[in-house]
Backbone as JSON, one array per atom type, in Angstrom:
{
  "sequence": "MNLLGGVFQAKDDKACREMKILISRLLREDSVEDDNRFDVSKDTLYHLCHICFSALVLCLSEAIGTDGSKRDRGVLMAEIAREADNLQWIVDILIEKRMANDFVKLWADQRELAELHSKIPTMYRHEISRITAQVCIAIGRGNILVPKESWFLLLSTWLDALYEDFGWMRRAYKSVDKKLVEDGLSRTILTLSLRQQQIILLNWFDRYLNKGDECPNIKRAFEVWWRRAFIRQYTDVEDGSQLQITVCSYPN",
  "N": [[-11.57, -9.8, 12.03], [-10.46, -11.18, 10.04], [-12.17, -10.95, 8.28], [-11.46, -7.67, 7.57], [-8.91, -8.19, 7.13], [-9.12, -9.71, 4.78], [-10.24, -7.62, 2.79], [-8.02, -5.82, 2.76], [-6.71, -7.4, 1.36], [-7.36, -7.62, -1.25], [-8.08, -8.23, -4.73], [-9.54, -7.09, -6.67], [-9.99, -3.45, -7.49], [-12.33, -2.24, -7.34], [-14.5, -3.77, -6.46], [-13.28, -4.03, -3.74], [-13.15, -1.36, -2.83], [-16.22, -1.39, -2.68], [-16.54, -3.17, -0.36], [-15.33, -2.37, 1.72], [-16.91, 0.12, 2.04], [-19.36, -0.92, 2.61], [-18.43, -2.55, 4.81], [-17.91, -0.55, 6.84], [-20.47, 0.68, 7.04], [-21.72, -1.51, 8.19], [-20.81, -1.5, 10.44], [-21.21, 0.78, 11.87], [-24.01, 0.44, 11.81], [-24.01, -1.18, 13.79], [-22.66, -0.4, 15.81], [-24.78, 1.76, 16.8], [-26.65, 0.05, 17.26], [-25.97, -1.05, 19.25], [-24.98, -3.9, 19.85], [-23.27, -5.38, 19.39], [-23.05, -7.36, 17.4], [-21.3, -7.56, 14.89], [-18.75, -6.54, 15.86], [-15.66, -5.2, 16.09], [-12.1, -5.45, 17.67], [-10.07, -2.74, 19.22], [-7.15, -3.58, 19.75], [-7.3, -5.28, 16.88], [-8.04, -3.12, 14.76], [-5.49, -1.52, 15.33], [-3.6, -3.29, 15.18], [-3.76, -3.99, 12.08], [-3.28, -1.0, 11.24], [-0.32, -0.89, 11.7], [0.36, -3.1, 9.83], [-0.21, -1.62, 7.72], [1.58, 0.5, 8.01], [3.69, -0.51, 7.56], [3.76, -1.64, 4.87], [3.5, 0.26, 3.31], [6.04, 1.68, 3.92], [7.65, -0.21, 3.35], [6.95, -0.12, 0.02], [7.28, 2.64, -0.65], [10.29, 2.73, 0.11], [11.21, 1.02, -2.05], [9.89, 2.59, -4.36], [11.84, 4.85, -4.4], [14.22, 3.61, -4.57], [15.82, 2.36, -2.68], [16.0, 0.01, -1.97], [17.36, -1.46, -4.15], [15.22, -2.5, -5.68], [13.72, -3.47, -8.98], [11.39, -3.14, -9.62], [8.23, -2.04, -11.71], [7.55, 1.34, -11.92], [4.94, 2.42, -12.14], [3.34, 0.18, -11.05], [4.32, 0.13, -8.44], [3.43, 2.78, -7.46], [0.7, 2.52, -7.82], [0.36, 0.72, -5.63], [1.23, 2.15, -3.5], [-1.05, 3.78, -3.37], [-3.22, 2.19, -2.74], [-2.44, 0.94, -0.29], [-2.25, 3.39, 1.38], [-4.85, 4.22, 1.73], [-6.37, 1.98, 2.5], [-5.39, 2.55, 4.71], [-6.73, 4.8, 5.47], [-9.34, 4.06, 6.06], [-9.13, 2.36, 7.62], [-8.56, 4.24, 9.81], [-10.67, 6.09, 9.77], [-12.56, 4.02, 10.87], [-11.64, 3.82, 13.74], [-12.03, 6.32, 14.44], [-14.67, 6.95, 14.1], [-15.56, 4.9, 16.31], [-14.78, 6.05, 17.74], [-12.08, 5.4, 18.98], [-9.47, 6.84, 18.27], [-7.31, 8.18, 19.75], [-5.05, 7.05, 20.19], [-4.2, 6.89, 17.79], [-2.8, 9.62, 16.86], [-0.45, 9.8, 18.52], [0.95, 7.45, 17.38], [0.65, 8.19, 14.59], [2.39, 10.12, 14.8], [5.09, 9.21, 15.04], [5.72, 7.9, 13.17], [8.42, 8.75, 11.69], [10.32, 7.43, 10.07], [8.54, 6.87, 7.77], [7.66, 9.09, 6.98], [10.21, 10.86, 6.18], [10.51, 9.37, 3.72], [8.53, 9.9, 2.62], [9.09, 12.53, 1.64], [10.82, 12.28, -0.17], [9.91, 10.78, -2.51], [7.39, 12.11, -5.92], [5.06, 14.29, -5.47], [2.43, 14.11, -6.65], [2.13, 11.32, -6.61], [2.31, 10.88, -3.77], [0.26, 12.08, -2.54], [-1.83, 10.77, -1.24], [-1.39, 9.71, 1.18], [-0.84, 12.02, 2.79], [-3.42, 12.6, 3.24], [-4.32, 11.26, 5.27], [-3.11, 12.74, 7.71], [-4.53, 14.94, 7.3], [-7.25, 14.16, 7.52], [-7.17, 13.28, 10.56], [-6.63, 15.83, 11.61], [-9.0, 17.15, 10.93], [-10.89, 15.44, 12.45], [-9.94, 16.16, 14.79], [-10.84, 19.2, 14.86], [-13.66, 18.47, 14.84], [-13.88, 17.52, 17.43], [-13.43, 15.04, 17.65], [-11.36, 13.08, 18.67], [-9.4, 13.33, 21.57], [-6.43, 13.93, 23.35], [-3.4, 14.58, 24.78], [-1.88, 18.25, 24.64], [0.97, 17.74, 23.76], [0.88, 15.54, 22.1], [-0.25, 16.61, 19.8], [1.46, 18.47, 19.0], [3.95, 17.04, 18.44], [2.73, 15.25, 16.26], [2.06, 17.2, 14.04], [4.77, 18.49, 14.15], [6.1, 16.11, 12.62], [4.49, 15.5, 10.19], [3.44, 18.04, 9.11], [4.47, 19.39, 7.61], [4.66, 17.86, 4.94], [1.67, 17.89, 4.69], [1.46, 20.93, 3.97], [2.81, 20.41, 1.49], [1.53, 18.55, -0.19], [-1.02, 19.83, -0.23], [-2.25, 21.01, -2.22], [-2.59, 19.0, -4.56], [-3.91, 17.35, -3.08], [-6.62, 18.71, -3.12], [-6.89, 18.75, -6.0], [-7.06, 16.25, -6.71], [-9.05, 14.89, -5.74], [-12.23, 15.37, -5.22], [-13.61, 15.08, -3.02], [-11.94, 15.76, -0.52], [-12.61, 18.16, 1.63], [-11.48, 21.4, 1.61], [-12.16, 23.85, 3.5], [-12.88, 22.29, 5.65], [-10.57, 20.78, 6.46], [-8.93, 23.08, 6.47], [-10.1, 24.36, 9.27], [-9.89, 22.06, 10.99], [-7.2, 21.94, 11.03], [-6.55, 24.54, 12.13], [-7.86, 24.6, 14.31], [-6.45, 22.61, 15.46], [-3.77, 23.51, 16.04], [-3.91, 26.05, 17.2], [-4.89, 24.81, 19.78], [-2.79, 24.72, 20.87], [0.83, 25.31, 22.99], [1.34, 29.02, 23.25], [4.12, 29.61, 22.26], [5.0, 26.99, 20.72], [2.82, 27.47, 18.78], [3.68, 29.93, 17.57], [5.9, 28.86, 16.43], [4.99, 27.21, 14.5], [2.72, 28.82, 13.35], [4.31, 31.36, 12.2], [6.33, 30.0, 10.6], [3.74, 28.58, 8.7], [3.24, 31.42, 7.44], [5.42, 32.33, 5.85], [5.36, 30.0, 4.02], [2.52, 30.33, 2.96], [2.71, 32.79, 1.49], [4.5, 32.12, -0.37], [3.35, 30.28, -1.74], [0.29, 30.44, -1.88], [-3.18, 29.41, -2.87], [-2.12, 26.98, -2.65], [-1.29, 26.06, -0.3], [-2.68, 25.19, 2.55], [-5.03, 27.5, 3.94], [-5.06, 29.05, 6.65], [-5.61, 31.54, 8.23], [-7.17, 32.34, 9.9], [-6.34, 31.25, 12.39], [-3.77, 32.49, 12.52], [-4.37, 35.08, 13.2], [-5.51, 34.97, 15.48], [-3.72, 34.03, 17.4], [-1.61, 35.81, 17.03], [-3.14, 37.88, 18.06], [-3.6, 36.9, 20.74], [-0.92, 36.67, 21.5], [0.28, 39.32, 21.89], [-1.52, 40.62, 23.17], [-0.84, 39.31, 25.68], [1.54, 40.04, 25.62], [1.38, 43.02, 26.05], [-0.48, 43.17, 28.41], [1.54, 42.09, 30.8], [1.17, 39.32, 31.34], [2.47, 36.67, 31.5], [4.01, 33.97, 29.48], [6.0, 32.92, 28.43], [7.0, 32.83, 25.83], [8.45, 34.66, 24.95], [8.08, 36.36, 22.42], [9.47, 37.56, 19.56], [9.21, 39.69, 16.9], [9.8, 40.77, 13.4], [8.35, 43.43, 12.13], [8.89, 44.52, 9.91], [11.92, 44.92, 8.22], [12.93, 46.77, 6.33], [14.98, 49.59, 5.76], [14.47, 52.56, 6.26]],
  "CA": [[-10.11, -9.94, 11.83], [-10.3, -12.24, 8.96], [-13.04, -10.04, 6.98], [-10.78, -6.47, 7.37], [-7.78, -8.65, 6.41], [-9.68, -9.97, 3.59], [-10.58, -6.35, 2.11], [-6.72, -5.59, 2.58], [-5.66, -8.45, 0.26], [-8.36, -8.08, -2.47], [-7.13, -8.23, -6.09], [-10.27, -6.17, -7.49], [-10.27, -2.34, -6.8], [-14.27, -2.04, -7.14], [-15.14, -4.7, -5.27], [-12.55, -3.61, -2.48], [-14.2, -0.17, -2.45], [-17.76, -1.65, -2.13], [-16.68, -3.99, 0.51], [-15.11, -1.0, 2.45], [-18.41, 0.7, 1.94], [-20.48, -2.06, 3.6], [-18.39, -3.09, 6.49], [-17.9, 0.43, 7.91], [-21.62, 0.94, 7.38], [-22.55, -2.74, 8.99], [-20.35, -1.43, 11.87], [-22.02, 2.06, 12.21], [-25.17, 0.28, 12.19], [-23.98, -2.18, 14.91], [-22.49, 0.65, 17.1], [-25.9, 2.57, 16.91], [-28.06, -0.48, 17.97], [-25.15, -1.71, 20.08], [-25.5, -5.13, 20.13], [-22.25, -6.03, 19.04], [-23.09, -8.32, 16.51], [-20.13, -7.09, 14.09], [-17.66, -5.51, 16.73], [-13.98, -5.12, 15.92], [-11.68, -5.01, 18.66], [-9.4, -1.81, 18.9], [-6.29, -4.09, 19.22], [-7.43, -5.36, 15.75], [-7.52, -2.2, 14.14], [-4.18, -1.14, 15.41], [-2.62, -4.08, 14.64], [-3.97, -3.13, 10.77], [-2.75, 0.08, 11.17], [0.97, -1.29, 11.63], [0.47, -3.54, 8.82], [-0.46, -0.53, 6.39], [3.14, 1.25, 7.97], [5.04, -1.47, 7.29], [3.73, -1.81, 3.63], [3.89, 1.91, 3.16], [7.74, 1.95, 3.97], [8.29, -0.98, 1.86], [6.6, 0.81, -1.4], [8.0, 4.06, -0.42], [11.75, 2.76, -0.19], [11.25, 0.86, -3.54], [9.8, 3.82, -5.07], [12.94, 5.49, -4.29], [15.21, 2.68, -5.32], [16.42, 2.04, -1.38], [16.13, -1.47, -1.82], [17.51, -2.11, -5.27], [14.24, -2.87, -6.67], [13.44, -2.87, -10.55], [9.84, -3.25, -10.18], [7.45, -1.16, -12.16], [7.18, 2.49, -10.74], [3.36, 2.87, -11.87], [2.65, -0.22, -10.16], [4.51, 0.78, -7.12], [2.85, 4.01, -6.91], [-0.46, 2.16, -7.64], [0.17, -0.15, -4.61], [1.23, 3.35, -2.02], [-2.21, 4.56, -3.4], [-3.81, 1.34, -2.25], [-2.46, 1.03, 1.23], [-2.86, 4.61, 1.93], [-6.28, 4.14, 1.2], [-6.36, 0.98, 3.55], [-4.76, 3.05, 6.52], [-7.65, 6.16, 5.7], [-10.37, 3.14, 5.86], [-9.06, 2.16, 9.44], [-8.64, 5.42, 10.65], [-12.13, 6.54, 9.6], [-13.09, 3.59, 11.59], [-11.05, 4.59, 14.64], [-12.69, 7.7, 14.88], [-16.15, 6.34, 14.28], [-15.69, 4.11, 16.95], [-13.81, 6.47, 19.57], [-10.81, 4.87, 19.4], [-8.71, 7.19, 17.52], [-6.87, 8.82, 20.15], [-3.58, 6.44, 20.39], [-3.27, 7.09, 16.76], [-2.09, 10.45, 17.23], [0.68, 9.58, 18.9], [1.17, 6.47, 16.58], [1.14, 8.61, 13.61], [3.49, 11.25, 14.86], [6.03, 8.24, 15.49], [6.21, 7.61, 11.76], [9.36, 9.31, 11.12], [10.97, 7.09, 8.8], [7.72, 6.96, 6.62], [7.5, 10.8, 7.06], [11.17, 10.79, 5.68], [10.66, 8.66, 2.68], [7.25, 10.32, 2.07], [9.51, 13.8, 1.47], [11.81, 12.1, -1.41], [9.1, 10.64, -4.12], [7.0, 13.08, -6.42], [3.92, 14.76, -4.94], [1.43, 13.05, -7.47], [2.16, 9.77, -6.16], [2.22, 10.36, -2.56], [-0.42, 12.79, -1.73], [-2.63, 10.11, -0.62], [-0.51, 9.31, 2.42], [-1.02, 13.2, 3.56], [-4.88, 12.79, 3.46], [-4.42, 10.75, 6.32], [-2.94, 13.78, 8.37], [-5.81, 15.9, 7.27], [-8.45, 13.25, 8.34], [-6.86, 13.28, 11.74], [-7.3, 17.27, 11.4], [-10.82, 17.48, 10.92], [-11.53, 14.7, 13.77], [-9.46, 16.86, 16.04], [-11.63, 19.99, 14.75], [-14.72, 17.93, 15.51], [-13.76, 16.98, 18.83], [-13.74, 13.34, 17.53], [-10.07, 12.9, 19.42], [-9.08, 14.27, 22.43], [-4.96, 13.95, 23.14], [-2.59, 15.92, 25.36], [-1.31, 18.98, 23.4], [2.7, 17.5, 23.1], [0.99, 14.63, 21.19], [-0.55, 17.54, 18.89], [2.86, 19.21, 18.48], [4.36, 15.92, 17.66], [1.79, 15.0, 14.93], [2.43, 18.45, 13.52], [6.4, 18.16, 13.81], [6.26, 14.99, 11.83], [3.82, 15.72, 9.1], [2.45, 19.23, 8.61], [5.1, 20.05, 6.17], [3.73, 17.01, 3.86], [0.7, 18.22, 4.42], [1.63, 21.78, 3.27], [3.59, 20.4, 0.15], [0.9, 17.95, -0.79], [-2.54, 20.24, -0.28], [-2.72, 21.63, -3.68], [-2.43, 17.92, -5.29], [-5.1, 16.61, -2.51], [-7.73, 18.94, -3.6], [-7.36, 18.68, -7.2], [-7.19, 14.67, -7.15], [-10.21, 14.39, -4.55], [-13.14, 16.34, -4.91], [-14.41, 14.52, -1.45], [-11.49, 16.74, 0.26], [-13.42, 19.51, 2.03], [-10.95, 22.08, 1.99], [-12.56, 24.46, 4.72], [-12.56, 21.43, 7.13], [-8.98, 20.68, 6.64], [-8.52, 24.52, 7.59], [-10.77, 24.57, 10.3], [-9.66, 21.34, 11.81], [-5.73, 22.02, 11.23], [-6.67, 25.8, 12.72], [-8.05, 24.39, 15.68], [-5.64, 22.0, 16.43], [-2.87, 24.62, 16.2], [-4.67, 26.8, 18.55], [-4.61, 24.15, 21.17], [-0.74, 24.4, 21.62], [1.28, 26.7, 23.86], [1.82, 30.04, 22.27], [5.55, 29.16, 21.62], [4.46, 26.24, 19.84], [2.03, 28.33, 18.06], [4.79, 30.84, 17.02], [6.6, 28.51, 15.72], [4.26, 26.76, 13.33], [2.12, 29.96, 12.28], [5.39, 31.69, 11.38], [6.23, 28.84, 9.23], [3.09, 28.96, 7.77], [3.2, 32.65, 7.02], [6.24, 32.19, 4.68], [4.87, 29.16, 2.88], [1.46, 30.95, 1.94], [2.85, 33.79, 0.69], [5.16, 31.76, -1.56], [2.61, 28.98, -2.42], [-1.05, 30.69, -2.37], [-4.14, 28.4, -2.49], [-1.38, 25.39, -2.81], [-1.05, 25.51, 0.88], [-3.84, 25.41, 3.78], [-5.45, 29.01, 4.33], [-5.08, 29.01, 8.32], [-5.1, 32.96, 8.53], [-7.84, 32.51, 11.24], [-5.46, 30.95, 13.28], [-2.57, 33.14, 12.61], [-4.92, 35.99, 13.35], [-5.78, 34.72, 16.57], [-2.53, 33.68, 17.91], [-1.17, 37.21, 17.13], [-4.02, 39.1, 19.21], [-3.35, 35.9, 21.84], [0.22, 37.04, 21.86], [0.27, 40.96, 21.93], [-2.64, 41.28, 24.24], [-0.46, 38.8, 26.74], [2.66, 40.83, 26.09], [1.33, 44.17, 26.81], [-0.86, 42.77, 29.79], [2.45, 41.17, 31.62], [1.02, 37.86, 31.2], [3.78, 35.55, 31.61], [3.82, 33.21, 28.82], [7.47, 32.37, 28.01], [6.91, 32.65, 24.29], [9.34, 35.12, 24.28], [7.71, 36.41, 21.2], [10.37, 38.46, 18.84], [8.84, 39.17, 15.45], [10.71, 42.13, 12.78], [7.67, 43.51, 11.41], [9.49, 45.18, 8.77], [13.25, 44.71, 8.14], [13.63, 47.37, 5.36], [15.7, 50.8, 5.96], [13.67, 54.08, 5.8]],
  "C": [[-9.84, -10.48, 10.24], [-11.21, -11.16, 7.75], [-12.47, -8.67, 6.68], [-9.55, -7.47, 6.35], [-7.9, -8.75, 5.19], [-9.99, -8.8, 2.55], [-8.95, -6.03, 2.06], [-6.23, -6.36, 1.36], [-6.58, -8.42, -1.28], [-7.65, -7.32, -3.87], [-8.27, -6.89, -6.75], [-10.69, -4.86, -6.86], [-11.73, -2.11, -6.57], [-14.75, -2.75, -5.8], [-14.49, -4.69, -4.03], [-13.34, -2.37, -1.89], [-15.47, -0.25, -2.14], [-17.62, -2.49, -0.77], [-16.24, -2.93, 1.65], [-16.44, -0.5, 2.73], [-19.17, 0.21, 3.16], [-20.06, -2.48, 4.8], [-18.06, -2.11, 7.06], [-19.49, 0.91, 7.97], [-22.48, -0.57, 8.54], [-22.07, -2.01, 10.66], [-20.3, -0.28, 12.44], [-23.0, 1.9, 12.61], [-25.32, -0.27, 13.46], [-23.46, -1.13, 16.46], [-23.78, 1.45, 17.68], [-26.53, 1.67, 17.9], [-27.04, -1.06, 19.1], [-25.48, -3.31, 20.94], [-24.46, -6.1, 20.09], [-22.19, -7.56, 18.03], [-21.79, -8.71, 15.47], [-18.97, -6.59, 14.64], [-16.09, -6.02, 16.5], [-13.38, -4.5, 17.03], [-10.62, -3.69, 18.16], [-7.85, -2.34, 18.71], [-6.24, -4.38, 17.63], [-7.23, -4.41, 15.0], [-6.11, -1.4, 14.32], [-3.17, -1.94, 14.72], [-2.73, -3.86, 12.3], [-3.51, -1.89, 10.51], [-1.14, -0.31, 11.1], [1.34, -2.09, 10.3], [0.48, -2.58, 7.42], [0.96, 0.37, 6.6], [4.12, 0.52, 7.4], [5.32, -1.58, 5.28], [3.81, -0.77, 3.06], [5.61, 2.12, 2.8], [8.31, 1.32, 2.87], [8.3, -0.43, 0.37], [7.48, 1.85, -1.55], [9.75, 3.8, -0.59], [11.71, 1.82, -1.71], [11.22, 1.85, -4.34], [11.06, 4.67, -5.4], [14.04, 4.65, -4.42], [16.38, 2.33, -3.89], [16.9, 1.0, -1.43], [16.82, -2.08, -3.17], [16.56, -2.73, -5.75], [14.06, -2.43, -8.0], [11.94, -3.11, -10.73], [9.36, -1.82, -10.94], [7.15, 0.04, -11.29], [5.99, 2.78, -10.38], [2.89, 1.86, -11.09], [3.28, -0.25, -8.5], [4.05, 1.94, -6.5], [1.12, 3.73, -6.93], [-0.48, 1.08, -6.35], [0.17, 0.9, -3.15], [-0.4, 3.52, -2.18], [-3.79, 3.53, -2.65], [-3.58, 1.13, -0.63], [-2.39, 1.95, 2.12], [-4.23, 4.86, 2.02], [-7.13, 3.06, 2.41], [-6.4, 1.71, 5.05], [-6.1, 4.17, 6.49], [-8.9, 5.41, 6.14], [-10.18, 2.64, 7.38], [-9.29, 3.17, 10.15], [-9.97, 6.0, 10.89], [-12.85, 5.51, 10.84], [-12.7, 3.75, 13.13], [-11.83, 5.54, 15.21], [-14.35, 7.49, 14.88], [-16.29, 5.82, 15.4], [-14.94, 4.83, 18.47], [-12.8, 6.14, 20.01], [-9.61, 5.2, 18.75], [-7.38, 7.77, 18.34], [-5.37, 8.1, 20.58], [-3.05, 6.77, 18.81], [-2.42, 8.31, 16.29], [-0.98, 10.52, 17.43], [1.24, 8.43, 18.04], [1.7, 6.94, 15.14], [2.26, 9.33, 13.51], [4.72, 10.38, 14.46], [6.43, 7.92, 13.96], [7.21, 8.42, 10.88], [9.72, 8.84, 10.06], [9.84, 7.14, 7.48], [7.47, 8.28, 6.05], [8.46, 11.28, 5.87], [11.19, 10.23, 4.08], [9.55, 9.16, 1.69], [7.95, 11.8, 1.28], [9.97, 13.26, -0.17], [10.56, 11.38, -2.56], [7.92, 11.98, -4.4], [5.78, 12.98, -5.77], [2.67, 13.98, -5.24], [1.23, 11.62, -7.13], [2.06, 9.57, -4.68], [1.24, 10.93, -1.71], [-1.64, 12.07, -0.89], [-2.28, 9.83, 0.79], [-1.06, 10.84, 3.4], [-2.75, 13.32, 3.83], [-5.1, 11.89, 4.91], [-4.02, 12.01, 7.78], [-4.05, 14.68, 8.14], [-7.28, 15.33, 7.74], [-8.23, 13.46, 9.91], [-7.1, 15.06, 12.05], [-8.63, 17.63, 11.72], [-11.41, 16.45, 11.68], [-11.11, 15.52, 15.04], [-10.58, 18.35, 16.08], [-12.89, 19.49, 15.55], [-14.86, 17.82, 16.66], [-13.84, 15.21, 19.11], [-12.54, 12.63, 18.25], [-9.68, 13.94, 20.46], [-7.53, 13.4, 23.3], [-4.36, 15.39, 23.82], [-2.07, 16.99, 24.17], [0.04, 18.48, 22.65], [1.68, 16.76, 22.04], [0.22, 15.4, 19.66], [0.63, 18.08, 18.03], [3.32, 18.1, 17.72], [3.92, 15.62, 16.26], [2.53, 16.3, 14.17], [3.84, 18.77, 12.97], [6.45, 17.11, 12.81], [5.55, 15.4, 10.28], [3.13, 16.82, 8.47], [3.28, 19.58, 7.22], [4.66, 19.4, 4.74], [2.36, 17.38, 3.72], [0.64, 19.44, 3.29], [2.0, 21.37, 1.6], [2.6, 19.51, -0.92], [-0.87, 18.47, -1.17], [-2.97, 20.46, -1.64], [-2.91, 20.08, -4.51], [-4.18, 16.93, -4.49], [-6.17, 17.39, -3.15], [-8.07, 18.73, -4.73], [-7.67, 17.11, -7.61], [-8.58, 14.21, -6.38], [-11.14, 15.38, -4.4], [-14.22, 16.55, -3.77], [-13.38, 15.32, -0.35], [-12.2, 18.06, 0.37], [-12.07, 20.24, 2.59], [-11.06, 23.01, 3.42], [-12.3, 23.56, 6.07], [-11.58, 21.16, 7.28], [-8.64, 21.94, 7.44], [-8.73, 24.76, 8.85], [-10.2, 23.58, 11.38], [-7.7, 21.69, 11.92], [-5.79, 23.58, 12.51], [-6.77, 25.58, 14.29], [-7.2, 23.58, 16.51], [-4.05, 22.64, 17.18], [-3.1, 25.69, 17.63], [-4.82, 26.03, 19.67], [-3.41, 24.25, 21.95], [-0.52, 25.69, 22.24], [1.21, 28.02, 22.99], [3.03, 30.1, 21.42], [5.44, 28.31, 20.7], [3.86, 26.98, 18.5], [2.78, 29.22, 17.03], [5.43, 30.14, 15.93], [6.1, 27.77, 14.18], [3.38, 27.63, 12.48], [3.4, 31.05, 11.68], [5.72, 30.98, 10.18], [5.24, 28.77, 8.09], [2.83, 30.46, 6.85], [4.12, 32.94, 5.74], [6.01, 31.36, 3.49], [3.66, 30.01, 1.95], [1.68, 31.87, 1.24], [3.31, 33.34, -0.21], [4.23, 30.61, -2.32], [0.82, 29.33, -2.78], [-2.03, 29.63, -1.98], [-3.69, 26.98, -2.59], [-1.25, 25.01, -1.55], [-2.6, 26.07, 1.55], [-4.02, 27.02, 3.78], [-5.66, 29.05, 5.94], [-5.16, 30.49, 8.79], [-5.85, 33.31, 9.46], [-6.8, 32.35, 12.31], [-4.1, 31.95, 13.92], [-3.39, 34.69, 13.58], [-5.22, 35.83, 15.01], [-4.75, 34.63, 17.47], [-1.74, 34.87, 17.74], [-1.84, 38.34, 17.97], [-3.53, 38.06, 20.41], [-1.81, 36.64, 22.64], [0.78, 38.45, 22.32], [-0.31, 41.39, 23.02], [-2.03, 40.68, 25.46], [0.74, 39.73, 26.86], [2.66, 41.89, 26.8], [0.75, 44.28, 28.45], [-0.06, 42.42, 30.64], [1.9, 40.23, 31.91], [2.02, 37.22, 31.08], [3.35, 34.55, 30.97], [4.63, 32.39, 28.16], [7.31, 32.19, 26.78], [8.39, 33.55, 23.95], [9.35, 36.0, 22.95], [8.77, 37.9, 20.48], [10.04, 38.65, 17.28], [9.64, 41.0, 14.74], [9.19, 42.26, 11.87], [7.85, 43.94, 9.87], [10.82, 45.4, 8.7], [13.93, 46.03, 6.97], [14.01, 48.67, 5.96], [14.46, 51.99, 5.51], [14.06, 54.73, 4.95]]
}
């Protein structure tokens, strides 16, 4: 806990990045060797997640002026980036140690943070959306297994933010693999009920038509959902989705 907390409090960004890489490698090696020389508990990791949530809420509140703060905007934005990076690091460790299942519900419950996120410029907030992308990739790889309702809650809270920030994420971070994010998001959506898929994918359809490559391309998920929905409809298999789509509303 002291080592991880010490990294959070680092003043030098370069040293902080180096120590994150080192500690992650040591934890990974420790897990492989299974001798628990440098293990960290699940409770500790989730405690650090809550510290990050609180710090991000505070920073975003200051950034939009809800607390009357007069601090320099550039300083606040740097703090947002740092706290988001801290959270990404902890989530990476949770995923690596197969402890991230509870994080899905926890992240879905951060509605206050999501609301604040929507009120600041994309160029300063996109680091936070990388956490959602990170979780979707882990889902696509089968590293996180939770009930479908948890997926839907996660997407209900954070999917719009991911759509809005996707273009900035790709440009700002070459390490963001567009295809991995899109595949993970597609797999996540396709685990839901047909009704939930319909809600999400019709919303995506409109966004993609207007934003193009600035929005994740999940047309594969759209195609799979479409085929499933209409095959089930015409074979009289009950799905409860009550699918009603106007393919063309223009007069003849």
